[in-house]
PDB file of C-alpha atoms and ligand atoms in Angstrom:
ATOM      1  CA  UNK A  54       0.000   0.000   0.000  1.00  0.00           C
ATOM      2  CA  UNK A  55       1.125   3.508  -0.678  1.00  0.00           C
ATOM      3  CA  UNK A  56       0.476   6.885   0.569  1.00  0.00           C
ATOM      4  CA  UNK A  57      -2.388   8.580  -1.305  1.00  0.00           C
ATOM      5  CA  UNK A  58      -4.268  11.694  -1.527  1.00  0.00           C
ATOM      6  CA  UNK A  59      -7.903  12.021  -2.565  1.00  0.00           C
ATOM      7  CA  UNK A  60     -10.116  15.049  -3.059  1.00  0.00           C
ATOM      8  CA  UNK A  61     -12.808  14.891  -0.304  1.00  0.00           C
ATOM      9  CA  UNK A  62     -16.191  17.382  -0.552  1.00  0.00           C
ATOM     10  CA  UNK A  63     -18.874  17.986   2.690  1.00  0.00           C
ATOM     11  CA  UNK A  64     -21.907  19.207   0.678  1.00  0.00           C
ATOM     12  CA  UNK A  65     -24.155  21.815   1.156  1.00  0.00           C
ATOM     13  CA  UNK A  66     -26.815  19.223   2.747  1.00  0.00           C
ATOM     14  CA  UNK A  67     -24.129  18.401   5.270  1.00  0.00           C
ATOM     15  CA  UNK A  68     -22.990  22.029   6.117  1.00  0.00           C
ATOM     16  CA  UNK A  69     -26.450  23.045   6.803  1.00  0.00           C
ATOM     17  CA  UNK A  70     -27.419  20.946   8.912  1.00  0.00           C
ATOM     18  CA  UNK A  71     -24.041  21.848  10.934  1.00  0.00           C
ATOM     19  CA  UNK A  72     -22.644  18.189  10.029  1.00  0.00           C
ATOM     20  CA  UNK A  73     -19.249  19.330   9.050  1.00  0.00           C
ATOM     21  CA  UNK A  74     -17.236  18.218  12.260  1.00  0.00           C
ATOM     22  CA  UNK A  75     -19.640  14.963  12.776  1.00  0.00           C
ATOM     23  CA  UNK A  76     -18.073  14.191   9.003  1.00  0.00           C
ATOM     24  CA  UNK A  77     -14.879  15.067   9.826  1.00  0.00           C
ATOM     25  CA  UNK A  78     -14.471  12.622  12.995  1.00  0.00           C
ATOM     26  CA  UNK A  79     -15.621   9.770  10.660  1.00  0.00           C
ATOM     27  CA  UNK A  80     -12.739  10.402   8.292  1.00  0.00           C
ATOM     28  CA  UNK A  81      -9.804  10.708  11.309  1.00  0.00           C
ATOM     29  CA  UNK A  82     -11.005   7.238  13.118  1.00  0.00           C
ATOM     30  CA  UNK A  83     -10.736   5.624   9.367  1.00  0.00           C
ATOM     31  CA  UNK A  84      -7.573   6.695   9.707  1.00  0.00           C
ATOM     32  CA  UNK A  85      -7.664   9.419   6.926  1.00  0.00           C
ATOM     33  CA  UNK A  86      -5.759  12.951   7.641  1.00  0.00           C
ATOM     34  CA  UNK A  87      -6.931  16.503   6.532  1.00  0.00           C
ATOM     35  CA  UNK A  88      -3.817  17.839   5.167  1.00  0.00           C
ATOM     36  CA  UNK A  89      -5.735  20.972   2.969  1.00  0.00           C
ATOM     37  CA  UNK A  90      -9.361  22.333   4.091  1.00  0.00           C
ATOM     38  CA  UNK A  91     -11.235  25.306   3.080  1.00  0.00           C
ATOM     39  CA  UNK A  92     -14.926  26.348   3.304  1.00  0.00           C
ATOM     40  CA  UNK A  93     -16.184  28.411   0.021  1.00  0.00           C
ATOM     41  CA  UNK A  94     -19.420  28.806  -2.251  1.00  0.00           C
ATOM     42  CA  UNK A  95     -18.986  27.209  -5.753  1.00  0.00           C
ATOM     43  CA  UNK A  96     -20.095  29.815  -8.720  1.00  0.00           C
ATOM     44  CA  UNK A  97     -22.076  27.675 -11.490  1.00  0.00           C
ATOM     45  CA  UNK A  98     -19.324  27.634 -13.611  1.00  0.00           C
ATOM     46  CA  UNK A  99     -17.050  25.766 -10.764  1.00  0.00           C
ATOM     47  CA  UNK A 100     -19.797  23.039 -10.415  1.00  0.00           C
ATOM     48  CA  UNK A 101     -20.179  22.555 -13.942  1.00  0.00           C
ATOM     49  CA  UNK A 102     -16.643  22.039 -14.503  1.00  0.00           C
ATOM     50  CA  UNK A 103     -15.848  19.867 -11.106  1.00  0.00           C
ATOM     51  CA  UNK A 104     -18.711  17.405 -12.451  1.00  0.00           C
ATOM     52  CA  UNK A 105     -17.606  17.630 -16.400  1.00  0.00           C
ATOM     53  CA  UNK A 106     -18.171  13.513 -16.521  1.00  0.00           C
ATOM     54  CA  UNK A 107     -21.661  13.719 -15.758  1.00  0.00           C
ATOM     55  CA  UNK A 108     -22.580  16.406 -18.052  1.00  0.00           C
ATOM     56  CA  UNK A 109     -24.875  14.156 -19.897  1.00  0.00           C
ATOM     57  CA  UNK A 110     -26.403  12.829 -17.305  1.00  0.00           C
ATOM     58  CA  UNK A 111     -30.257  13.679 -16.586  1.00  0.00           C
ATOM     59  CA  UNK A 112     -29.063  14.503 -13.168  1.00  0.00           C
ATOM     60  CA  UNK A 113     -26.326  16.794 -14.197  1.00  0.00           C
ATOM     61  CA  UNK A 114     -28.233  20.546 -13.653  1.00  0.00           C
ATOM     62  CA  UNK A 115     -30.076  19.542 -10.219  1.00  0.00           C
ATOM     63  CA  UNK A 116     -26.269  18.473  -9.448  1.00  0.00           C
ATOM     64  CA  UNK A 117     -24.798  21.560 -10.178  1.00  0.00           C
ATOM     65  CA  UNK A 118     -27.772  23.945  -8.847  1.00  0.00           C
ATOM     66  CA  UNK A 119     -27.317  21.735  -5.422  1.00  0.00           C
ATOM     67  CA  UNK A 120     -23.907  21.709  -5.375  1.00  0.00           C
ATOM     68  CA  UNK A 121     -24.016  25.898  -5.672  1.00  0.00           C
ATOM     69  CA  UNK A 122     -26.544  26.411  -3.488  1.00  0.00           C
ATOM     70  CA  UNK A 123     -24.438  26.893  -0.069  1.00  0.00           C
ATOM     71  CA  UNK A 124     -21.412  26.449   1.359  1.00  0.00           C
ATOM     72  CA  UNK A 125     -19.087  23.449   0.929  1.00  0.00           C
ATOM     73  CA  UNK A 126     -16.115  22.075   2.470  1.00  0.00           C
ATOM     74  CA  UNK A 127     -13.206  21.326   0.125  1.00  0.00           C
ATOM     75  CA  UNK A 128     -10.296  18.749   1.807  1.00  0.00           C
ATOM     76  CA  UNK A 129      -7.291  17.469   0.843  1.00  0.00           C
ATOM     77  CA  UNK A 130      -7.338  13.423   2.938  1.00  0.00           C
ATOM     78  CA  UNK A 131      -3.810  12.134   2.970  1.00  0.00           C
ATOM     79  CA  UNK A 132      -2.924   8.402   4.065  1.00  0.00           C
ATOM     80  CA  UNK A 133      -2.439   4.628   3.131  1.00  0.00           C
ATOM     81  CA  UNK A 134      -4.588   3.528   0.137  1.00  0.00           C
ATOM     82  CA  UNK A 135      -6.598   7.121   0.637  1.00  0.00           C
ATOM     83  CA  UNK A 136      -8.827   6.532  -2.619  1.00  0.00           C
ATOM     84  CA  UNK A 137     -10.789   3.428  -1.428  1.00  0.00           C
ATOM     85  CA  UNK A 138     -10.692   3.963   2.446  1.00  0.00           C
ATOM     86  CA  UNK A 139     -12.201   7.448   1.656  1.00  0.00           C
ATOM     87  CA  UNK A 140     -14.985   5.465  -0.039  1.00  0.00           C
ATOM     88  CA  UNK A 141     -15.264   2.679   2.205  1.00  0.00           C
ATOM     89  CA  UNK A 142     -15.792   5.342   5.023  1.00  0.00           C
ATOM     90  CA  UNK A 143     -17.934   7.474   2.639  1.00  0.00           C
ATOM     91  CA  UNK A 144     -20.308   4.353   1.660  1.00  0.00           C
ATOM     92  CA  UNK A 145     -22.300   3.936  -1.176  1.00  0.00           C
ATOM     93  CA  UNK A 146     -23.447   6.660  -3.475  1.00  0.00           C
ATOM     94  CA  UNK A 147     -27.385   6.084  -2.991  1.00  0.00           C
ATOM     95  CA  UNK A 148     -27.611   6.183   1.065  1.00  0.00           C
ATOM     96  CA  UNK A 149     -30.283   3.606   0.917  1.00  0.00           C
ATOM     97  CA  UNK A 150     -27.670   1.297  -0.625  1.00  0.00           C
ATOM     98  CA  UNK A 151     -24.514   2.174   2.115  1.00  0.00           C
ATOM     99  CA  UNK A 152     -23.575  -0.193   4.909  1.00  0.00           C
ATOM    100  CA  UNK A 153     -24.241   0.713   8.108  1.00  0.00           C
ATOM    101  CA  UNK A 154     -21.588   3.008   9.871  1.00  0.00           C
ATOM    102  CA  UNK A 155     -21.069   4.662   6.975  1.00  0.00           C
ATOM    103  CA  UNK A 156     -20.812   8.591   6.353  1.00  0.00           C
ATOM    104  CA  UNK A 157     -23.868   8.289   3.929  1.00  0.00           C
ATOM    105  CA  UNK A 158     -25.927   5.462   5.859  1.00  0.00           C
ATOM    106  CA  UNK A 159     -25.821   7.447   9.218  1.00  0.00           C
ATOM    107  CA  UNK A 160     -26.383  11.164   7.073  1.00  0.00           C
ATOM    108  CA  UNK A 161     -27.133  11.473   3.586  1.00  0.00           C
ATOM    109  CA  UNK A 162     -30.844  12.133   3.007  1.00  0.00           C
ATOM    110  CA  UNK A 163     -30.881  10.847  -0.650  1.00  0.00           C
ATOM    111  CA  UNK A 164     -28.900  10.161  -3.578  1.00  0.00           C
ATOM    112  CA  UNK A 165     -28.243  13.763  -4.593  1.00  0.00           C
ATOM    113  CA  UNK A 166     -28.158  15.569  -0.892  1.00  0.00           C
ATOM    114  CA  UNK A 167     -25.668  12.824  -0.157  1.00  0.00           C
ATOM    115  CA  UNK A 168     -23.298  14.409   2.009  1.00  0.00           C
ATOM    116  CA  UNK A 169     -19.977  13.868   0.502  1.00  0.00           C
ATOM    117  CA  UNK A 170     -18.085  13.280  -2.408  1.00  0.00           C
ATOM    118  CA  UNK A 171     -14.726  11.433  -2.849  1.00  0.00           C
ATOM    119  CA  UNK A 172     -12.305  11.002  -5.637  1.00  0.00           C
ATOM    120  CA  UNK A 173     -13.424   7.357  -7.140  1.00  0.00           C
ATOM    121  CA  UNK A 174      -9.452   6.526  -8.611  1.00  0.00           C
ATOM    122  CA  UNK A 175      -5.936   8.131  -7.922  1.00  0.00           C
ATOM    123  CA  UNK A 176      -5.894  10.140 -11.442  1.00  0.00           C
ATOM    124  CA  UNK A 177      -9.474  11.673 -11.084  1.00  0.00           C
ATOM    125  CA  UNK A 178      -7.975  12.597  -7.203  1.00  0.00           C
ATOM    126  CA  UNK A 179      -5.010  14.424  -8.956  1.00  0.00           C
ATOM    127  CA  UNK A 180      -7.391  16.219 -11.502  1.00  0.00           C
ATOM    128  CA  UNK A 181     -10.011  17.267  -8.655  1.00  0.00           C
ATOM    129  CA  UNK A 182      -7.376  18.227  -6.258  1.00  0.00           C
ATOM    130  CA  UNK A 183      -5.441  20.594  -8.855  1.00  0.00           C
ATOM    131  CA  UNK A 184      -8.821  21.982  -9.427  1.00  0.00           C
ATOM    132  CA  UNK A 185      -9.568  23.114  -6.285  1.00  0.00           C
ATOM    133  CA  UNK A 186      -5.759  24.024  -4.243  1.00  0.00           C
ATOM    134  CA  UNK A 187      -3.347  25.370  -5.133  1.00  0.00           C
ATOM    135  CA  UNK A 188       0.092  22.715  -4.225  1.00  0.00           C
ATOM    136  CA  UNK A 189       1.309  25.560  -1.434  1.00  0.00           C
ATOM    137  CA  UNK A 190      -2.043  25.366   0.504  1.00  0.00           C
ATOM    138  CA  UNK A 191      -1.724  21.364   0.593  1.00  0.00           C
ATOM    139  CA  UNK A 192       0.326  20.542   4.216  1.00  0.00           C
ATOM    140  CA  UNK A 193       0.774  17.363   4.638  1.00  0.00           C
TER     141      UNK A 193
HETATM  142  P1  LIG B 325     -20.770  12.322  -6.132  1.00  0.00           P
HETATM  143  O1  LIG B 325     -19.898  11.300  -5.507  1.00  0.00           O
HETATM  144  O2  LIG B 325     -20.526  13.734  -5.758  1.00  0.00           O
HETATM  145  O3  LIG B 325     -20.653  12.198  -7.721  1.00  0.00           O
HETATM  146  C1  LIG B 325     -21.688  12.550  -8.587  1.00  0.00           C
HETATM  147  C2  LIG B 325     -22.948  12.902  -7.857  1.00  0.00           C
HETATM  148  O4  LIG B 325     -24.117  12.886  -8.638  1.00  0.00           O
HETATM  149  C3  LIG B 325     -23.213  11.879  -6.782  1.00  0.00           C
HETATM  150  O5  LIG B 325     -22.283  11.983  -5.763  1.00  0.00           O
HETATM  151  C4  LIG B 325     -24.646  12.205  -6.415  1.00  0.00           C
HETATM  152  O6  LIG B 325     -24.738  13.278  -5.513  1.00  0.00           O
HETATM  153  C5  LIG B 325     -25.192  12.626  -7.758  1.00  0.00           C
HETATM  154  N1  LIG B 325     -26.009  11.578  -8.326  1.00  0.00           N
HETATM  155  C6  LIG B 325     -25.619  10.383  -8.755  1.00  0.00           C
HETATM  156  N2  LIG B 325     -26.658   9.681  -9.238  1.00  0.00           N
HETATM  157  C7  LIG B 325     -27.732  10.471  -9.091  1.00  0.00           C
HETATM  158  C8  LIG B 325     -29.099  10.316  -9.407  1.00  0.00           C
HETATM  159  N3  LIG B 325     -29.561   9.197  -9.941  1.00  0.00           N
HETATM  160  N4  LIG B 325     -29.919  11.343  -9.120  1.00  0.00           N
HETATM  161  C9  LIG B 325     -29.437  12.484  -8.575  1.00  0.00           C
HETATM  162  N5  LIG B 325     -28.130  12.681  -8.260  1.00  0.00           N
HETATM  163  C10 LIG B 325     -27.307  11.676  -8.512  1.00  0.00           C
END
């Protein structure tokens, strides 16, 4: 196993219902560590970008509208095998489908207002981190 970063978001759902540190304590007992961090809005044109892939998707303008519509929290997760433990800890997309102790299972409220977002491989993790920080603000 190697030493990984991933990209790691707490979504709007999350940060208004004051979930941020809640999430936060999840990812340090799986043994993930917050080496970047900032809170910020996302304009339109930030969403629309971050979630290129999906563009096509029927989904893709309630994503983006959701996404913008409060504050998020952007991190940086540094540690062994980061990628998949970040999802393991994160559970399945669709709460309803995520195992129990789970970010998602214990509080997403539905497949879009799911709480988080993680990097799903090590070269999307490169491409969303260099999106979002600068290599300076990254402190591991
Ligand atoms: P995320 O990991 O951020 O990556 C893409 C997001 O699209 C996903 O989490 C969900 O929030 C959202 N998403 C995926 N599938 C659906 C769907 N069927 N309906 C609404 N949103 C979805």
């Amino acid at each position: 196993m190697a030493v990984e970063r991933t990209l790691s978001i707490i979504k709007p759902d999350a940060t208004e219902r004051n979930l941020t540190g809640s999430i936060i304590a999840k990812l340090e007992e799986a043994g993930l560590r917050v080496v970047a961090q900032k809170r910020v809005r996302w304009t339109k044109e930030q969403a629309e970008k971050f979630y290129e892939v999906h563009k096509e998707r029927p989904f893709y303008g309630e994503l983006v509208a959701f996404m913008t519509s409060g504050p998020i929290v952007v991190q940086v997760l540094e540690g062994e095998n980061a990628v998949l433990k970040n999802r393991e800890v994160m559970g399945a997309t669709d709460p309803a489908k995520a195992d129990a102790g789970t970010i998602r299972k214990e509080f997403a409220e539905n497949i879009e207002r799911n709480s988080v977002h993680g990097s799903d491989s090590l070269d999307n993790a490169a491409a969303e981190i260099a999106l979002n920080f600068d290599e300076h603000e990254i402190v591991g």
